[in-house]
XYZ file of C-alpha atoms in Angstrom:
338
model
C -98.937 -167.777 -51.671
C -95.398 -166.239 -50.491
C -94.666 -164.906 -47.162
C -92.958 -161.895 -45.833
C -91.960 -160.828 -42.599
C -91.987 -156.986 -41.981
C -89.563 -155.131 -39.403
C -88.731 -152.335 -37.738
C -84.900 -151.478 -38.034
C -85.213 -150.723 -34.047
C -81.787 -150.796 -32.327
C -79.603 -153.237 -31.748
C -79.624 -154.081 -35.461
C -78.124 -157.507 -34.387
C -81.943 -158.418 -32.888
C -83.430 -157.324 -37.083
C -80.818 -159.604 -38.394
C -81.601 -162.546 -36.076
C -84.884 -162.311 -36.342
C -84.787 -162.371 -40.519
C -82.839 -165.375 -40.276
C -85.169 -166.692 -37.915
C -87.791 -166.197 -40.690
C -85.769 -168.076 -43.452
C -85.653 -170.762 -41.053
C -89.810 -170.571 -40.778
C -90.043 -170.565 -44.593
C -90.835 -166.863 -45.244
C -89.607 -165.994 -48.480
C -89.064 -162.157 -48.075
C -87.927 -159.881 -45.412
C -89.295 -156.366 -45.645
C -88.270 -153.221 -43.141
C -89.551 -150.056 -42.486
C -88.200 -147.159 -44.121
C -87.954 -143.988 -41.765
C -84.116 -143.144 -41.427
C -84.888 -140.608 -38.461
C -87.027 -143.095 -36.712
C -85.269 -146.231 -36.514
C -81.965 -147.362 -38.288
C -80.606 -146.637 -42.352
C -82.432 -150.418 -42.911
C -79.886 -150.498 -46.660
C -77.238 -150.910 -43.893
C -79.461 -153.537 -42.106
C -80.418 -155.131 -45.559
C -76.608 -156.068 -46.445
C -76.414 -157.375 -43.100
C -79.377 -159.925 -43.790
C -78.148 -161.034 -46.841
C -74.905 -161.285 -46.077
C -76.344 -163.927 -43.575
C -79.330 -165.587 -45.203
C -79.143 -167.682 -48.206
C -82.700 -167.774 -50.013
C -85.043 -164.792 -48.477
C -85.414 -161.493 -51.096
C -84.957 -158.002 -49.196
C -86.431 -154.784 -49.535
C -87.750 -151.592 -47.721
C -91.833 -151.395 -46.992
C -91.891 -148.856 -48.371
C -88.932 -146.045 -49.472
C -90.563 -143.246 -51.227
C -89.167 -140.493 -53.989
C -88.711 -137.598 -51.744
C -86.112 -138.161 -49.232
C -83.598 -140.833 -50.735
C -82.153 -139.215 -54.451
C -83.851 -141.684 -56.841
C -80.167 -143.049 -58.652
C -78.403 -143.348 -55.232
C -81.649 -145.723 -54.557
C -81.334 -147.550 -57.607
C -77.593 -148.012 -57.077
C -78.236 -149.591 -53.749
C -79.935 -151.701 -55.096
C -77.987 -153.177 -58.242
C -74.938 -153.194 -55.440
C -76.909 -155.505 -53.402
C -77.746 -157.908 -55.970
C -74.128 -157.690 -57.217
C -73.053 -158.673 -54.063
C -75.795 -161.319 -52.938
C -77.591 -162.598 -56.323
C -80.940 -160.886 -56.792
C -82.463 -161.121 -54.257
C -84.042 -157.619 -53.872
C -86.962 -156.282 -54.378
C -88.377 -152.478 -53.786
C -91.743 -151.152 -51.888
C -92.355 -147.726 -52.919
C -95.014 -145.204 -52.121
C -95.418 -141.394 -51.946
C -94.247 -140.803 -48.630
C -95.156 -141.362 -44.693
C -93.290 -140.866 -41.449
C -89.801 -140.566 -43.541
C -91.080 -136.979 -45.105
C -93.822 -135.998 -42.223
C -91.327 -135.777 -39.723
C -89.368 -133.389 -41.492
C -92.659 -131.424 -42.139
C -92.350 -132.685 -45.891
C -95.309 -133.677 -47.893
C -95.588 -137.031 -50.035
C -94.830 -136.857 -53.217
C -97.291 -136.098 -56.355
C -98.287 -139.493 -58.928
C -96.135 -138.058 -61.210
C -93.461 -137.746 -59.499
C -94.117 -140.921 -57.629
C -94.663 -142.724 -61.669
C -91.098 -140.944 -62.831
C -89.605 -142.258 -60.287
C -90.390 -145.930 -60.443
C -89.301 -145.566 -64.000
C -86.072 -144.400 -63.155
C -85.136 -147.092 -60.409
C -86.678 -149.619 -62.217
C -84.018 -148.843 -65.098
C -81.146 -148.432 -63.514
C -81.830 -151.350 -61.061
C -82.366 -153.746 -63.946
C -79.089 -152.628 -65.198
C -80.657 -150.447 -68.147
C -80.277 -146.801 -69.519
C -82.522 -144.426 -68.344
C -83.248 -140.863 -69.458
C -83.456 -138.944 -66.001
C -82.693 -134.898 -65.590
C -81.961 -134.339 -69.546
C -79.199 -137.072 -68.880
C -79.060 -140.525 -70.549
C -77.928 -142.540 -67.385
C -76.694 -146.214 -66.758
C -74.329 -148.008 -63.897
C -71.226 -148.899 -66.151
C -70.780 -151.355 -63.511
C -73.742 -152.914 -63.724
C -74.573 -156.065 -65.334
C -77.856 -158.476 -64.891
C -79.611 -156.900 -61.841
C -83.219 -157.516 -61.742
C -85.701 -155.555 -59.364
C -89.007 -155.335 -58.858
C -90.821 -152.256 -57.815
C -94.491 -152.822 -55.635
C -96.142 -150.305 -55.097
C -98.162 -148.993 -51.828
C -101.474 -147.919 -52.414
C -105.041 -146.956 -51.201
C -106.552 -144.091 -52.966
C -108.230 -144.210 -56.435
C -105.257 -142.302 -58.178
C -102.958 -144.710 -56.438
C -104.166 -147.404 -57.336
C -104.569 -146.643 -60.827
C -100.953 -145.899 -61.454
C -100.095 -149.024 -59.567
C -101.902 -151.151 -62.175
C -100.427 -149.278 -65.103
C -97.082 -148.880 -63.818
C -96.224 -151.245 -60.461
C -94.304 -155.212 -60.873
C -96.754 -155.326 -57.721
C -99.310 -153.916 -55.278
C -98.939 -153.704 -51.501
C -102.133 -153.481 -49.683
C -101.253 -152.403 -45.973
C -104.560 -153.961 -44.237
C -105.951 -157.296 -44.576
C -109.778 -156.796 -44.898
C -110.752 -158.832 -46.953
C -113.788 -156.743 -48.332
C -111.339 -154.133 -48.772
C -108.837 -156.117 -50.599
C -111.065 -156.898 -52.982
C -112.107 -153.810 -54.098
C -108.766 -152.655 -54.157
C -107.484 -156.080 -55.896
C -110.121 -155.516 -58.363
C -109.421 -151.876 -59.056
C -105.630 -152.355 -59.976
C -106.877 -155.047 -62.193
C -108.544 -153.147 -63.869
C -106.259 -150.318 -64.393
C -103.900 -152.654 -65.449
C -105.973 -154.041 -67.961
C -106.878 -150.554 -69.230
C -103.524 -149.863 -69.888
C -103.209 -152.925 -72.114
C -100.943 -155.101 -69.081
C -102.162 -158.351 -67.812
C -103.485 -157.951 -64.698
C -102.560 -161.713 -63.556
C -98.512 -160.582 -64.199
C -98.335 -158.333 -61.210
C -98.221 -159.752 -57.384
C -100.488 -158.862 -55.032
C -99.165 -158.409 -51.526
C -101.263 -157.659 -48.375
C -99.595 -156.943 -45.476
C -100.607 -156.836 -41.601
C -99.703 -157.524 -38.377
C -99.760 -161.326 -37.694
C -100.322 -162.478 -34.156
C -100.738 -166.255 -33.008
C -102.561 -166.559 -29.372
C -105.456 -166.424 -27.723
C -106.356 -163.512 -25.614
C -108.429 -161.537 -27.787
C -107.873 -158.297 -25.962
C -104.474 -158.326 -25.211
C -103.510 -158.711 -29.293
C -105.822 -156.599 -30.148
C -104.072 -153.847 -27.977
C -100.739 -155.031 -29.016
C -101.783 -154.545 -32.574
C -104.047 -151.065 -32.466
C -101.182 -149.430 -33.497
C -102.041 -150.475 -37.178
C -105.236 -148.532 -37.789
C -103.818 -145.506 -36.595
C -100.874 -146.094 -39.187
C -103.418 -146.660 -41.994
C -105.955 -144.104 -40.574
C -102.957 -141.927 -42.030
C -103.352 -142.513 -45.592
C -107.424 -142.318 -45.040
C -106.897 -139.124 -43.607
C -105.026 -138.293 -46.870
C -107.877 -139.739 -49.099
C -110.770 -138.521 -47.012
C -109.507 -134.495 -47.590
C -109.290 -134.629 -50.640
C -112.114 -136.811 -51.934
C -114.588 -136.451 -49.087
C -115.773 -139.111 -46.777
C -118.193 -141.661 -49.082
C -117.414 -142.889 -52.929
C -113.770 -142.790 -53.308
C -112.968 -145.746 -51.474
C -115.135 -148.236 -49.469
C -116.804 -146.540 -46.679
C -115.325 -149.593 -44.251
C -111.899 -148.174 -44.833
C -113.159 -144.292 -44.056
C -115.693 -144.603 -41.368
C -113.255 -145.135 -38.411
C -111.254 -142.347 -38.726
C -113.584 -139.718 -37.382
C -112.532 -140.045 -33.778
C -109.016 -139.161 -34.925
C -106.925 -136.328 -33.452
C -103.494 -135.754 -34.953
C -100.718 -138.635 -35.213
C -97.376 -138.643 -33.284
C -94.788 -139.869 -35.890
C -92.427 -140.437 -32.454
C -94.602 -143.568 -31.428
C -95.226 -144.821 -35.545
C -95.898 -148.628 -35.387
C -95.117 -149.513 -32.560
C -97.599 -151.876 -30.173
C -97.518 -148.651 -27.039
C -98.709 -146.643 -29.401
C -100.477 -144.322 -27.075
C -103.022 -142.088 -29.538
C -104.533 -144.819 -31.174
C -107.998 -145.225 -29.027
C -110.311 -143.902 -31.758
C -109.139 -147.247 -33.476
C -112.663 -149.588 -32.544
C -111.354 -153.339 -32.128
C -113.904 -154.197 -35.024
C -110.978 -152.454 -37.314
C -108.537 -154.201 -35.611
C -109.808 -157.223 -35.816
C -110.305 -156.621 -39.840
C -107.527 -155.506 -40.689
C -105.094 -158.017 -38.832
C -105.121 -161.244 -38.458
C -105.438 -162.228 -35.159
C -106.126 -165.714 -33.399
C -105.219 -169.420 -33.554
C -103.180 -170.860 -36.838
C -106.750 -172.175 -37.640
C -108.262 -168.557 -37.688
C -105.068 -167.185 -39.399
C -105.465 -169.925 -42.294
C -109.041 -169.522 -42.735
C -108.203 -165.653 -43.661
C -105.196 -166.235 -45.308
C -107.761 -168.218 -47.890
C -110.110 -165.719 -48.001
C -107.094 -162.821 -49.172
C -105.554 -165.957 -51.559
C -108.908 -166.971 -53.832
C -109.067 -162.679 -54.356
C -105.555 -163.146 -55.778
C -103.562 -162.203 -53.150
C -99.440 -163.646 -53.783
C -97.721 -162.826 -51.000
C -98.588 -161.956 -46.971
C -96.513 -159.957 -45.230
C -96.773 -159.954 -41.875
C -95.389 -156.897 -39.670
C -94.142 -158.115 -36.033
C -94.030 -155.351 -33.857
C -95.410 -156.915 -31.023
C -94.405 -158.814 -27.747
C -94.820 -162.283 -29.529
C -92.473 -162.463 -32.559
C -90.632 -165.976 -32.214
C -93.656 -167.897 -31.282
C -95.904 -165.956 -33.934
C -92.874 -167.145 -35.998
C -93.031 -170.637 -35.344
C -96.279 -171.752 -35.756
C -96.348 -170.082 -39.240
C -93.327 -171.868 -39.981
C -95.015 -175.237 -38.454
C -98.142 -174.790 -39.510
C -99.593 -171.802 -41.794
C -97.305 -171.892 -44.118
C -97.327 -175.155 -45.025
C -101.179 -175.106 -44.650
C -101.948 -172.804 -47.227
C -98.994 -174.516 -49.784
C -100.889 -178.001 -49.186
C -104.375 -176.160 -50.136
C -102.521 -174.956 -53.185
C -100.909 -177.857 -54.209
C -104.570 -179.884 -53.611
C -106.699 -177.565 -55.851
C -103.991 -177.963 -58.443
């Protein structure tokens, strides 16, 4: 299993770069960052920054989406980066959260949301693409490779993931719910004639190492009114039981709007309808004992990489003991079983 650290491009950017070098030094192998260019910093900006002054860790937004960056420009960012620093980029892509909703925008459709993943994925691997009635390729380009995961949690979404995505991001770490959805891009995937053990599976949550249950818990409530987003999504349009496990649907009936102004971050202050049962579930909370045991759980469903987001009041510690003592927990269990 891999491990990502995710970030908010908060100001001063100096504090994102430290602390993505502070993750290379841990043994993370990829740095992710929000995407949201009203709410926090342009993170592509941020992203040459932290290559420029890492050496191993791949870099990418979690996630961009189709409708507010122009899909080429996106795709040229990308081969740029990799010209520059060696590959070592990789792009989270869904339909659209806080970057359109704050502009009163709407996430994109699957098709559009499947075009466009075509499109960067060409250009970004240094390939011609047909986009617009144009035949389209970066002259300049020459042995770029990128990745495109893609963001998930509804049934149509997950179905283009496993015909379409180099990966899935799961944003909650439930481990029932993982393996439903685990199971169901499989099996897309496998219906569309790919091989379901190509793509990576990445689950992604917000990791905190302590042990005062309620204080973490508040520090991380945030989270399930971030996914209680999506579920809000999924619930209008396919009802409240069937579409996706009820676990994932049931908490959001407390909720009342979202402010976009306060998005993932630990004061969060309309996030009460969030139950700490659904906290608890879909972080991972506790001692590095509790955070392995779970970590195994999400690993024998398949799960690749974790990516942990760290907007909290305990990032360098929560950093170190990972670096200590989960990560190389879970790569001894590997290397054992072997």
């Amino acid at each position: 299993m891999d491990f990502g650290v995710v970030l908010q491009t908060n100001p001063p950017a100096a504090r994102t770069v430290q602390l993505a070098r502070l993750a290379e030094a841990h043994g993370f192998s990829h740095v992710w960052t929000f995407d949201s260019h009203l709410l926090w910093q342009e993170p592509y900006v941020i992203h040459s920054a932290i290559l420029a002054e890492t050496k191993r860790v791949t870099v990418g937004p979690f996630v961009t989406n189709p409708a507010t960056r122009d899909w080429t420009v996106t795709a040229s960012v990308f081969a740029t980066l990799n010209e520059m620093y060696g590959n070592r980029t990789i792009c989270g892509i869904g339909r659209g959260d806080s970057a359109v909703r704050v502009t009163n925008g709407k996430p994109v459709t699957m098709a559009e949301l499947r075009e466009s993943i075509h499109v960067i994925r060409e250009l970004a691997n240094s390939r011609a693409v047909e986009y617009k009635g144009a035949t389209l390729q970066f002259p300049w380009s020459r042995g770029s490779e990128l990745d495109v995961w893609v963001a998930a949690y509804g049934p149509m979404a997950l179905k283009l993931t496993g015909e379409v995505g180099d990966g899935f991001i799961l944003q909650l770490a439930d481990v029932d719910i993982a393996a439903w959805m685990i199971k169901t891009v499989k099996d897309a995937a496998a219906a569309a004639g790919r091989d379901p053990e190509a793509l990576a599976f990445c689950v992604a949550a917000p990791m905190y190492i302590g042990d005062d249950r309620d204080h973490m818990r508040d520090q991380c409530r945030w989270f399930g009114g971030m996914v209680g987003n999506h579920v809000a999504d999924i619930v209008a349009k396919y009802g409240e039981h069937g579409a996706v496990p009820d676990a994932l649907t049931d908490y959001i009936a407390g909720r009342q709007g979202y402010d976009y102004n306060t998005h993932g971050k630990a004061d969060n202050d309309h996030v009460d309808f969030v139950p700490d049962e659904i906290v608890e579930r879909f972080c991972i909370l506790g001692t590095a004992d509790e955070h392995i045991a779970k970590l195994e759980q999400l690993r024998e469903l398949g799960v690749t990489q974790f990516a942990g987001y760290l907007q909290h009041d305990n990032k360098e510690e929560t950093l170190r003991v990972y670096g200590e003592t989960v990560i190389p927990a879970l790569q001894t269990h590997v290397a054992a079983k072997k």
